[in-house]
Amino acid sequence: MRSKSNTIRTNRAVATIATLLAGALALTACSGSDDKKGDGGSSTGATGNGATVSLPKLNGAKLEIAAVWTGTEQKNFKKVLAEFEKRTGAKVTFVPAQDPIINFLGSKIAGGQPPDVALLPQPGAIKQAVDKKWAKPLGAEAVKELQKNYSQGWQDIGKVDGKQYGAYYKAANKSLVWYNVKAFENAGAKEPKTWQDLLKTAQAVYDSGVTPFSVGGADGWTLTDWFENVYLSQAGPEKYDQLAQHKIKWTDPSVKQALTTLAQIWGKKDYVAGGAKGALQTEFPESVTQTFTGGDQPKAAMVYEGDFAQVNIGDTKAKVGTDAKVFPFPAVGSSAPVVSGGDAAVVLKDSKAAQALVTFLASPDAATIQAKLGGYLSPNKNVPNSAYPNTVQQTIAKALIAAGDDFRFDMSDQAPQAFGGTPGKGEWKDLQDFLTNPKDVAGTQAKLEKDAAAAYGNGS
């Protein structure tokens, strides 16, 4: 978990970044998805020419890297690995992992076959890997790349007890709502700036004959993301940090307020595609694609999730910036929320080759390759903004980098994995149950607190 000094930020800073993102998206929302530009000069090293990072020759070395990535995301990452192979002579095999990745790694380690490197999606998982003595500290070269390319905040969330174990290769801006432009136009709906505006927009969409929201409730993490945005905006950054560290209980009145607010959408079955039952059978990728298929009658007009939803929009005929646009998650309280997530590369089998791979992933060279392919966001400040394939994504990336240390990391990702990152258990399951019965606010709070206390060790 991050120390309080690393997580406490000001309302003003969060509001500033939200304003920047809102303004930038407003300027670029009408841009097409084919606004492709160059790589910003010789700083990228995407083909090995003008490389920013020096890598050793590793002819004959074999590596395995594990991540919970599928489909297009996995395919794009393999292109990054191919560049590492080309530069070093090493052979890298991608190992598809399952959630929760700590359990997956545990079985691999018990069988004597751990991958050399794993991409962990939670700071809580990094801490667990260190506590179990699985993770190895990053070497001097990887640390040097991080210091050169990352803000202090992004370095710090990869540390445990002051030592650098994780290099954040991938980030997410989790404070975005994507919408079907035709559905909005037919409803005469506008991009909302506040929660009350969002409810009005939803009603206008509903009145036009289209269900307002698509919710990927089969994946509990999407529901925790909904909660975190509402809670951060409504309760504020300090309360957010306290709840993330379980320094206040889930029975706190601020949690009641956030759940009651969420119920204004989740509690209206006609506002959610398929109702609660349908949402709980809808996985995240489908929650996105069903919003952008079906012509004038999509299954829903809006889907909340991070910048990575673009990968799934890419699986439809919709074009980002033309058919699919985005607005910042509306302000529920005094300012709009800025919630980030990310995946950190962690060394499990220490070797020259494993350290070199993480060093490469911490460089602009690696991130620029995947940035160009779309559906990806890097916290690396030296990735050229022009590497991102469209102006919508360029503005999302610019806002993340401009945030510096002033962001809040996904709350459930900071929690012990038993509470915040396990399918069918803890917060994921409790919020799925709440989606089914949004009237039971008190009962949901009690379940959340019971599960949190067990996972955190009774709030210690």
Coordinates of C-alpha atoms in Angstrom, one line a residue:
M1 CA 0.0 0.0 0.0
R2 CA 1.2 3.5 -0.6
S3 CA 2.2 5.6 2.3
K4 CA -0.1 8.5 3.3
S5 CA 2.5 11.1 2.1
N6 CA 2.4 9.5 -1.3
T7 CA -1.3 9.5 -1.6
I8 CA -2.7 12.6 0.0
R9 CA -3.2 15.3 -2.7
T10 CA -5.3 18.4 -2.8
N11 CA -8.8 19.0 -4.1
R12 CA -7.4 21.8 -6.2
A13 CA -4.8 19.7 -8.0
V14 CA -7.4 17.0 -8.8
A15 CA -9.8 19.6 -10.0
T16 CA -7.1 21.2 -12.2
I17 CA -6.4 18.0 -14.0
A18 CA -10.1 17.2 -14.4
T19 CA -10.6 20.7 -15.9
L20 CA -7.6 20.2 -18.3
L21 CA -9.0 16.8 -19.4
A22 CA -12.5 18.3 -19.9
G23 CA -11.3 21.2 -21.9
A24 CA -9.0 19.1 -24.0
L25 CA -11.7 16.5 -24.8
A26 CA -14.1 19.3 -25.7
L27 CA -11.7 20.6 -28.2
T28 CA -10.9 17.2 -29.8
A29 CA -14.1 15.2 -29.4
C30 CA -15.0 15.9 -33.1
S31 CA -11.7 14.7 -34.4
G32 CA -11.5 11.6 -36.5
S33 CA -9.7 8.4 -35.5
D34 CA -7.3 8.5 -38.4
D35 CA -5.4 11.5 -37.3
K36 CA -2.0 9.7 -37.5
K37 CA 1.2 11.5 -37.0
G38 CA 4.9 10.7 -36.8
D39 CA 6.7 9.4 -33.8
G40 CA 7.9 12.7 -32.7
G41 CA 11.5 12.4 -34.0
S42 CA 14.4 10.3 -33.0
S43 CA 13.6 10.0 -29.3
T44 CA 11.4 6.9 -29.7
G45 CA 13.7 4.3 -30.8
A46 CA 10.7 2.3 -31.9
T47 CA 12.7 0.5 -34.7
G48 CA 16.0 0.4 -32.9
N49 CA 17.3 3.6 -34.6
G50 CA 17.8 6.5 -32.2
A51 CA 17.0 4.1 -29.3
T52 CA 16.9 5.9 -26.0
V53 CA 17.9 2.8 -23.9
S54 CA 20.9 0.6 -24.3
L55 CA 20.2 -3.2 -24.0
P56 CA 22.7 -6.0 -23.6
K57 CA 23.1 -8.8 -26.1
L58 CA 21.2 -11.8 -24.8
N59 CA 21.6 -14.4 -27.6
G60 CA 20.2 -17.7 -26.5
A61 CA 18.4 -16.3 -23.4
K62 CA 14.8 -17.5 -23.0
L63 CA 12.2 -15.5 -21.0
E64 CA 8.6 -15.9 -20.0
I65 CA 6.4 -12.9 -19.2
A66 CA 2.9 -13.3 -17.7
A67 CA -0.1 -10.9 -17.9
V68 CA -3.9 -11.0 -17.7
W69 CA -4.2 -9.6 -21.2
T70 CA -6.2 -11.0 -24.0
G71 CA -7.3 -10.3 -27.6
T72 CA -6.0 -7.1 -29.3
E73 CA -4.2 -5.9 -26.1
Q74 CA -2.1 -9.1 -26.0
K75 CA -1.5 -9.0 -29.7
N76 CA -0.2 -5.5 -29.5
F77 CA 2.0 -6.2 -26.5
K78 CA 3.6 -9.1 -28.4
K79 CA 4.8 -6.5 -31.0
V80 CA 6.7 -4.8 -28.2
L81 CA 8.2 -8.1 -27.1
A82 CA 9.3 -8.7 -30.7
E83 CA 11.3 -5.5 -30.7
F84 CA 13.0 -6.6 -27.5
E85 CA 13.9 -9.9 -29.1
K86 CA 15.2 -8.1 -32.2
R87 CA 17.5 -5.8 -30.2
T88 CA 18.8 -8.4 -27.7
G89 CA 18.6 -11.8 -29.4
A90 CA 16.6 -13.2 -26.5
K91 CA 13.4 -15.2 -27.0
V92 CA 10.4 -14.1 -25.0
T93 CA 7.2 -16.2 -24.5
F94 CA 4.0 -14.5 -23.4
V95 CA 2.1 -16.5 -20.8
P96 CA -1.6 -15.7 -20.5
A97 CA -2.6 -15.4 -16.8
Q98 CA -5.9 -15.5 -15.1
D99 CA -7.4 -13.3 -12.4
P100 CA -6.5 -13.1 -9.6
I101 CA -2.9 -13.2 -11.0
I102 CA -1.4 -13.7 -7.6
N103 CA -3.2 -17.1 -7.4
F104 CA -2.1 -17.9 -10.9
L105 CA 1.5 -17.1 -10.1
G106 CA 1.3 -19.0 -6.8
S107 CA 0.4 -22.2 -8.7
K108 CA 3.2 -21.6 -11.2
I109 CA 5.7 -21.0 -8.4
A110 CA 4.5 -24.1 -6.4
G111 CA 5.1 -26.1 -9.6
G112 CA 8.6 -24.8 -9.9
Q113 CA 7.8 -22.9 -13.1
P114 CA 7.4 -19.2 -12.3
P115 CA 7.6 -16.7 -15.3
D116 CA 10.6 -14.5 -15.3
V117 CA 8.5 -11.3 -15.3
A118 CA 4.9 -10.7 -14.5
L119 CA 2.7 -7.6 -15.1
L120 CA 0.7 -7.0 -11.9
P121 CA -2.4 -4.9 -12.1
Q122 CA -2.5 -3.9 -8.4
P123 CA -0.1 -2.2 -5.9
G124 CA -1.6 -4.6 -3.4
A125 CA -0.5 -7.5 -5.6
I126 CA 3.1 -6.1 -5.8
K127 CA 3.2 -6.0 -2.0
Q128 CA 1.9 -9.6 -1.7
A129 CA 4.5 -10.8 -4.2
V130 CA 7.2 -9.0 -2.1
D131 CA 5.8 -10.4 1.2
K132 CA 5.8 -13.9 -0.2
K133 CA 9.4 -13.3 -1.3
W134 CA 8.5 -13.9 -5.0
A135 CA 9.4 -10.5 -6.3
K136 CA 13.0 -9.4 -6.8
P137 CA 14.1 -5.7 -6.5
L138 CA 14.7 -3.9 -9.8
G139 CA 18.3 -3.4 -10.8
A140 CA 20.2 -0.2 -11.3
E141 CA 19.5 0.1 -15.0
A142 CA 15.7 -0.3 -14.6
V143 CA 15.6 2.2 -11.7
K144 CA 17.6 4.7 -13.8
E145 CA 15.0 4.4 -16.6
L146 CA 12.2 4.9 -14.1
Q147 CA 13.9 8.0 -12.6
K148 CA 14.4 9.5 -16.1
N149 CA 10.9 8.8 -17.5
Y150 CA 8.4 8.8 -14.6
S151 CA 7.0 11.2 -12.1
Q152 CA 7.8 10.5 -8.5
G153 CA 4.2 9.3 -7.8
W154 CA 4.4 6.6 -10.5
Q155 CA 7.8 5.5 -9.1
D156 CA 6.5 5.4 -5.6
I157 CA 3.5 3.1 -6.2
G158 CA 6.0 0.5 -7.6
K159 CA 7.9 0.6 -4.3
V160 CA 7.5 -1.6 -1.2
D161 CA 9.3 -0.5 2.0
G162 CA 11.3 2.0 0.0
K163 CA 12.6 -0.5 -2.6
Q164 CA 11.7 -0.4 -6.3
Y165 CA 10.0 -3.6 -7.3
G166 CA 7.5 -2.5 -10.0
A167 CA 7.9 -0.5 -13.3
Y168 CA 4.5 0.8 -14.5
Y169 CA 4.4 -0.1 -18.1
K170 CA 0.7 0.6 -18.7
A171 CA -1.7 3.2 -17.2
A172 CA -5.3 3.9 -17.4
N173 CA -7.4 7.0 -17.1
K174 CA -10.5 5.5 -15.4
S175 CA -12.6 8.6 -15.3
L176 CA -14.2 8.6 -18.8
V177 CA -17.7 7.9 -20.2
W178 CA -17.9 6.8 -23.9
Y179 CA -21.0 7.4 -25.9
N180 CA -22.7 6.6 -29.1
V181 CA -22.9 9.8 -31.1
K182 CA -26.0 8.8 -33.1
A183 CA -27.9 7.8 -30.0
F184 CA -27.0 11.2 -28.4
E185 CA -27.9 13.1 -31.5
N186 CA -31.3 11.3 -31.9
A187 CA -32.1 12.1 -28.2
G188 CA -30.9 15.7 -28.4
A189 CA -28.6 14.8 -25.5
K190 CA -25.6 16.8 -24.5
E191 CA -22.3 15.8 -22.8
P192 CA -23.0 16.2 -19.0
K193 CA -20.6 18.0 -16.7
T194 CA -22.3 17.1 -13.4
W195 CA -24.0 14.0 -12.0
Q196 CA -27.4 15.8 -12.2
D197 CA -26.6 16.6 -15.8
L198 CA -25.8 12.9 -16.4
L199 CA -29.2 11.9 -15.0
K200 CA -30.9 14.4 -17.3
T201 CA -28.9 13.1 -20.3
A202 CA -29.9 9.5 -19.3
Q203 CA -33.6 10.5 -19.2
A204 CA -33.4 12.2 -22.6
V205 CA -31.7 9.1 -24.1
Y206 CA -34.3 6.8 -22.4
D207 CA -37.2 9.0 -23.8
S208 CA -35.8 8.5 -27.3
G209 CA -36.2 4.8 -27.0
V210 CA -32.6 3.7 -26.2
T211 CA -31.3 2.3 -22.9
P212 CA -28.9 4.8 -21.4
F213 CA -26.1 2.7 -19.9
S214 CA -24.3 -0.5 -20.7
V215 CA -22.7 -2.0 -17.6
G216 CA -20.2 -4.9 -17.7
G217 CA -21.3 -6.3 -14.3
A218 CA -20.0 -9.8 -15.0
D219 CA -16.6 -8.3 -14.3
G220 CA -16.8 -7.0 -10.7
W221 CA -13.9 -4.5 -11.3
T222 CA -16.0 -2.3 -13.5
L223 CA -18.4 -1.8 -10.6
T224 CA -15.6 -0.9 -8.2
D225 CA -14.5 1.7 -10.8
W226 CA -18.0 3.2 -10.8
F227 CA -18.0 3.4 -7.1
E228 CA -14.5 5.0 -6.9
N229 CA -15.3 7.8 -9.3
V230 CA -18.5 8.7 -7.4
Y231 CA -16.7 8.4 -4.0
L232 CA -13.6 10.4 -4.9
S233 CA -15.7 13.3 -6.3
Q234 CA -18.3 13.3 -3.5
A235 CA -16.2 12.5 -0.4
G236 CA -13.0 14.1 -1.6
P237 CA -9.3 12.9 -1.8
E238 CA -8.6 12.6 1.9
K239 CA -11.6 10.4 2.6
Y240 CA -10.7 8.4 -0.5
D241 CA -7.2 7.7 0.8
Q242 CA -8.5 6.8 4.3
L243 CA -11.0 4.3 2.8
A244 CA -8.3 2.9 0.4
Q245 CA -6.1 2.1 3.5
H246 CA -9.1 1.0 5.6
K247 CA -8.5 3.8 8.1
I248 CA -12.2 4.5 8.0
K249 CA -14.8 1.7 7.8
W250 CA -17.1 0.9 4.9
T251 CA -20.0 1.6 7.2
D252 CA -18.9 5.3 7.2
P253 CA -21.7 7.8 6.1
S254 CA -19.6 8.8 3.1
V255 CA -19.9 5.3 1.7
K256 CA -23.7 5.3 2.3
Q257 CA -23.9 8.6 0.3
A258 CA -21.9 7.2 -2.6
L259 CA -23.9 4.0 -2.8
T260 CA -27.2 6.0 -2.6
T261 CA -25.9 8.1 -5.5
L262 CA -25.0 5.1 -7.6
A263 CA -28.4 3.6 -7.0
Q264 CA -29.9 6.6 -8.9
I265 CA -28.6 4.8 -12.0
W266 CA -28.2 1.2 -10.9
G267 CA -31.6 1.2 -9.2
K268 CA -33.4 2.1 -12.4
K269 CA -33.6 -1.2 -14.3
D270 CA -34.6 0.5 -17.5
Y271 CA -31.5 2.6 -17.4
V272 CA -29.2 -0.4 -17.6
A273 CA -29.0 -2.7 -20.6
G274 CA -30.6 -6.0 -19.8
G275 CA -31.4 -4.8 -16.3
A276 CA -29.3 -6.0 -13.4
K277 CA -29.6 -9.6 -14.5
G278 CA -28.4 -8.8 -18.0
A279 CA -25.6 -6.6 -16.7
L280 CA -24.3 -9.4 -14.5
Q281 CA -24.1 -11.6 -17.5
T282 CA -22.2 -9.0 -19.6
E283 CA -18.5 -9.0 -19.6
F284 CA -16.5 -5.8 -20.1
P285 CA -15.6 -6.2 -23.8
E286 CA -19.3 -6.9 -24.7
S287 CA -20.4 -3.9 -22.6
V288 CA -18.4 -1.7 -24.9
T289 CA -19.1 -3.4 -28.3
Q290 CA -22.9 -3.5 -27.7
T291 CA -22.8 0.3 -27.2
F292 CA -21.4 0.8 -30.7
T293 CA -23.3 -1.8 -32.7
G294 CA -26.9 -1.9 -33.8
G295 CA -27.0 1.3 -35.9
D296 CA -29.7 3.7 -34.5
Q297 CA -30.8 1.1 -31.9
P298 CA -27.7 0.1 -29.9
K299 CA -28.3 -1.9 -26.7
A300 CA -27.1 1.2 -24.8
A301 CA -26.0 4.8 -25.5
M302 CA -23.2 5.1 -23.0
V303 CA -20.6 2.9 -21.3
Y304 CA -18.4 4.0 -18.4
E305 CA -14.8 2.8 -18.4
G306 CA -11.2 3.9 -19.0
D307 CA -9.3 4.9 -22.1
F308 CA -8.6 1.2 -22.8
A309 CA -12.3 0.9 -24.0
Q310 CA -10.9 2.1 -27.4
V311 CA -9.5 -1.4 -28.0
N312 CA -13.0 -2.8 -27.8
I313 CA -14.5 0.0 -29.8
G314 CA -11.9 -0.9 -32.5
D315 CA -13.6 -4.3 -32.7
T316 CA -16.7 -2.6 -34.1
K317 CA -17.2 -0.4 -37.2
A318 CA -17.5 2.7 -35.0
K319 CA -14.7 5.3 -35.3
V320 CA -13.3 7.0 -32.2
G321 CA -13.9 10.7 -32.5
T322 CA -16.7 10.3 -35.0
D323 CA -19.1 7.6 -34.0
A324 CA -17.7 7.1 -30.5
K325 CA -16.9 10.1 -28.4
V326 CA -16.0 10.6 -24.7
F327 CA -16.5 12.9 -21.8
P328 CA -14.9 13.0 -18.4
F329 CA -16.8 11.3 -15.6
P330 CA -19.1 14.0 -14.3
A331 CA -18.5 15.9 -11.1
V332 CA -20.7 14.4 -8.3
G333 CA -19.2 16.7 -5.7
S334 CA -17.3 20.0 -6.1
S335 CA -14.8 18.6 -8.7
A336 CA -14.7 15.9 -11.3
P337 CA -12.7 12.7 -10.3
V338 CA -9.4 11.6 -11.8
V339 CA -8.8 7.9 -11.1
S340 CA -5.9 6.0 -12.5
G341 CA -5.0 2.3 -12.8
G342 CA -2.0 0.5 -14.2
D343 CA 0.1 -2.6 -14.7
A344 CA 3.6 -2.9 -13.3
A345 CA 6.3 -5.2 -14.6
V346 CA 7.8 -7.2 -11.7
V347 CA 10.8 -9.5 -11.8
L348 CA 10.2 -13.0 -10.3
K349 CA 13.3 -14.8 -11.6
D350 CA 16.3 -12.6 -11.3
S351 CA 18.6 -12.6 -14.3
K352 CA 20.4 -10.3 -16.7
A353 CA 17.7 -11.0 -19.3
A354 CA 14.7 -10.4 -16.9
Q355 CA 16.2 -7.1 -15.7
A356 CA 16.9 -6.0 -19.3
L357 CA 13.3 -6.7 -20.2
V358 CA 11.9 -4.6 -17.4
T359 CA 14.4 -1.9 -18.3
F360 CA 13.1 -1.9 -21.8
L361 CA 9.5 -1.8 -20.6
A362 CA 10.4 1.3 -18.5
S363 CA 11.8 3.1 -21.6
P364 CA 10.0 5.3 -24.0
D365 CA 11.1 2.9 -26.8
A366 CA 8.7 0.1 -25.6
A367 CA 5.8 2.3 -24.7
T368 CA 5.9 4.2 -28.0
I369 CA 5.4 1.0 -30.0
Q370 CA 2.2 0.2 -28.2
A371 CA 1.0 3.8 -28.1
K372 CA 1.0 3.9 -31.9
L373 CA -1.2 0.8 -32.0
G374 CA -4.0 2.5 -29.9
G375 CA -6.0 1.4 -26.9
Y376 CA -3.0 2.0 -24.6
L377 CA -1.8 4.7 -22.3
S378 CA 1.6 5.1 -20.7
P379 CA 2.6 7.0 -17.6
N380 CA 6.1 7.4 -19.2
K381 CA 6.4 11.2 -19.7
N382 CA 9.0 10.8 -22.5
V383 CA 6.6 9.0 -24.9
P384 CA 5.9 11.6 -27.6
N385 CA 2.3 12.7 -27.5
S386 CA 2.2 12.4 -31.3
A387 CA 2.7 8.7 -31.0
Y388 CA -0.9 8.2 -29.9
P389 CA -3.0 7.5 -33.0
N390 CA -5.9 10.0 -32.6
T391 CA -6.4 13.4 -31.0
V392 CA -8.9 12.0 -28.4
Q393 CA -6.2 9.6 -27.1
Q394 CA -3.5 12.3 -27.4
T395 CA -5.5 14.5 -25.0
I396 CA -6.2 11.7 -22.6
A397 CA -2.4 10.9 -22.5
K398 CA -1.5 14.6 -22.2
A399 CA -3.8 15.0 -19.2
L400 CA -2.4 11.9 -17.5
I401 CA 1.2 13.2 -17.9
A402 CA 0.2 16.8 -16.9
A403 CA -1.3 15.3 -13.7
G404 CA 2.2 14.5 -12.5
D405 CA 1.7 13.1 -9.0
D406 CA -1.8 14.5 -8.6
F407 CA -3.9 11.5 -9.3
R408 CA -5.6 8.8 -7.3
F409 CA -4.8 5.2 -8.0
D410 CA -7.7 2.8 -8.3
M411 CA -8.9 2.1 -4.7
S412 CA -9.6 -1.6 -5.2
D413 CA -6.2 -2.1 -6.7
Q414 CA -4.6 -0.7 -3.6
A415 CA -6.5 -3.1 -1.4
P416 CA -5.4 -6.7 -0.5
Q417 CA -6.3 -8.8 -3.5
A418 CA -8.7 -10.9 -1.4
F419 CA -10.9 -7.8 -1.0
G420 CA -10.3 -5.7 -4.1
G421 CA -9.2 -8.1 -6.9
T422 CA -10.8 -11.5 -6.7
P423 CA -13.8 -12.6 -8.9
G424 CA -16.8 -13.7 -6.9
K425 CA -15.4 -12.4 -3.6
G426 CA -14.9 -9.3 -1.5
E427 CA -15.7 -5.9 -3.0
W428 CA -16.4 -7.3 -6.5
K429 CA -19.1 -9.7 -5.3
D430 CA -20.5 -7.2 -2.8
L431 CA -21.0 -4.6 -5.5
Q432 CA -22.5 -7.2 -7.9
D433 CA -25.0 -8.0 -5.2
F434 CA -25.7 -4.3 -4.8
L435 CA -26.3 -4.0 -8.5
T436 CA -29.0 -6.7 -8.0
N437 CA -30.5 -4.9 -5.0
P438 CA -29.6 -1.2 -4.9
K439 CA -32.1 -0.5 -2.1
D440 CA -30.0 -2.5 0.4
V441 CA -27.4 0.2 1.1
A442 CA -26.9 -0.7 4.8
G443 CA -26.6 -4.4 4.1
T444 CA -24.1 -3.7 1.3
Q445 CA -22.0 -1.5 3.7
A446 CA -22.0 -4.2 6.3
K447 CA -20.9 -6.9 3.8
L448 CA -18.1 -4.6 2.5
E449 CA -16.9 -3.8 6.0
K450 CA -16.9 -7.5 7.0
D451 CA -14.9 -8.5 3.9
A452 CA -12.5 -5.5 4.2
A453 CA -11.8 -6.2 7.9
A454 CA -10.9 -9.8 7.1
A455 CA -8.6 -8.9 4.2
Y456 CA -6.9 -5.9 5.9
G457 CA -6.6 -7.7 9.2
N458 CA -9.5 -6.0 11.1
G459 CA -8.5 -2.6 9.7
S460 CA -5.0 -2.6 11.1

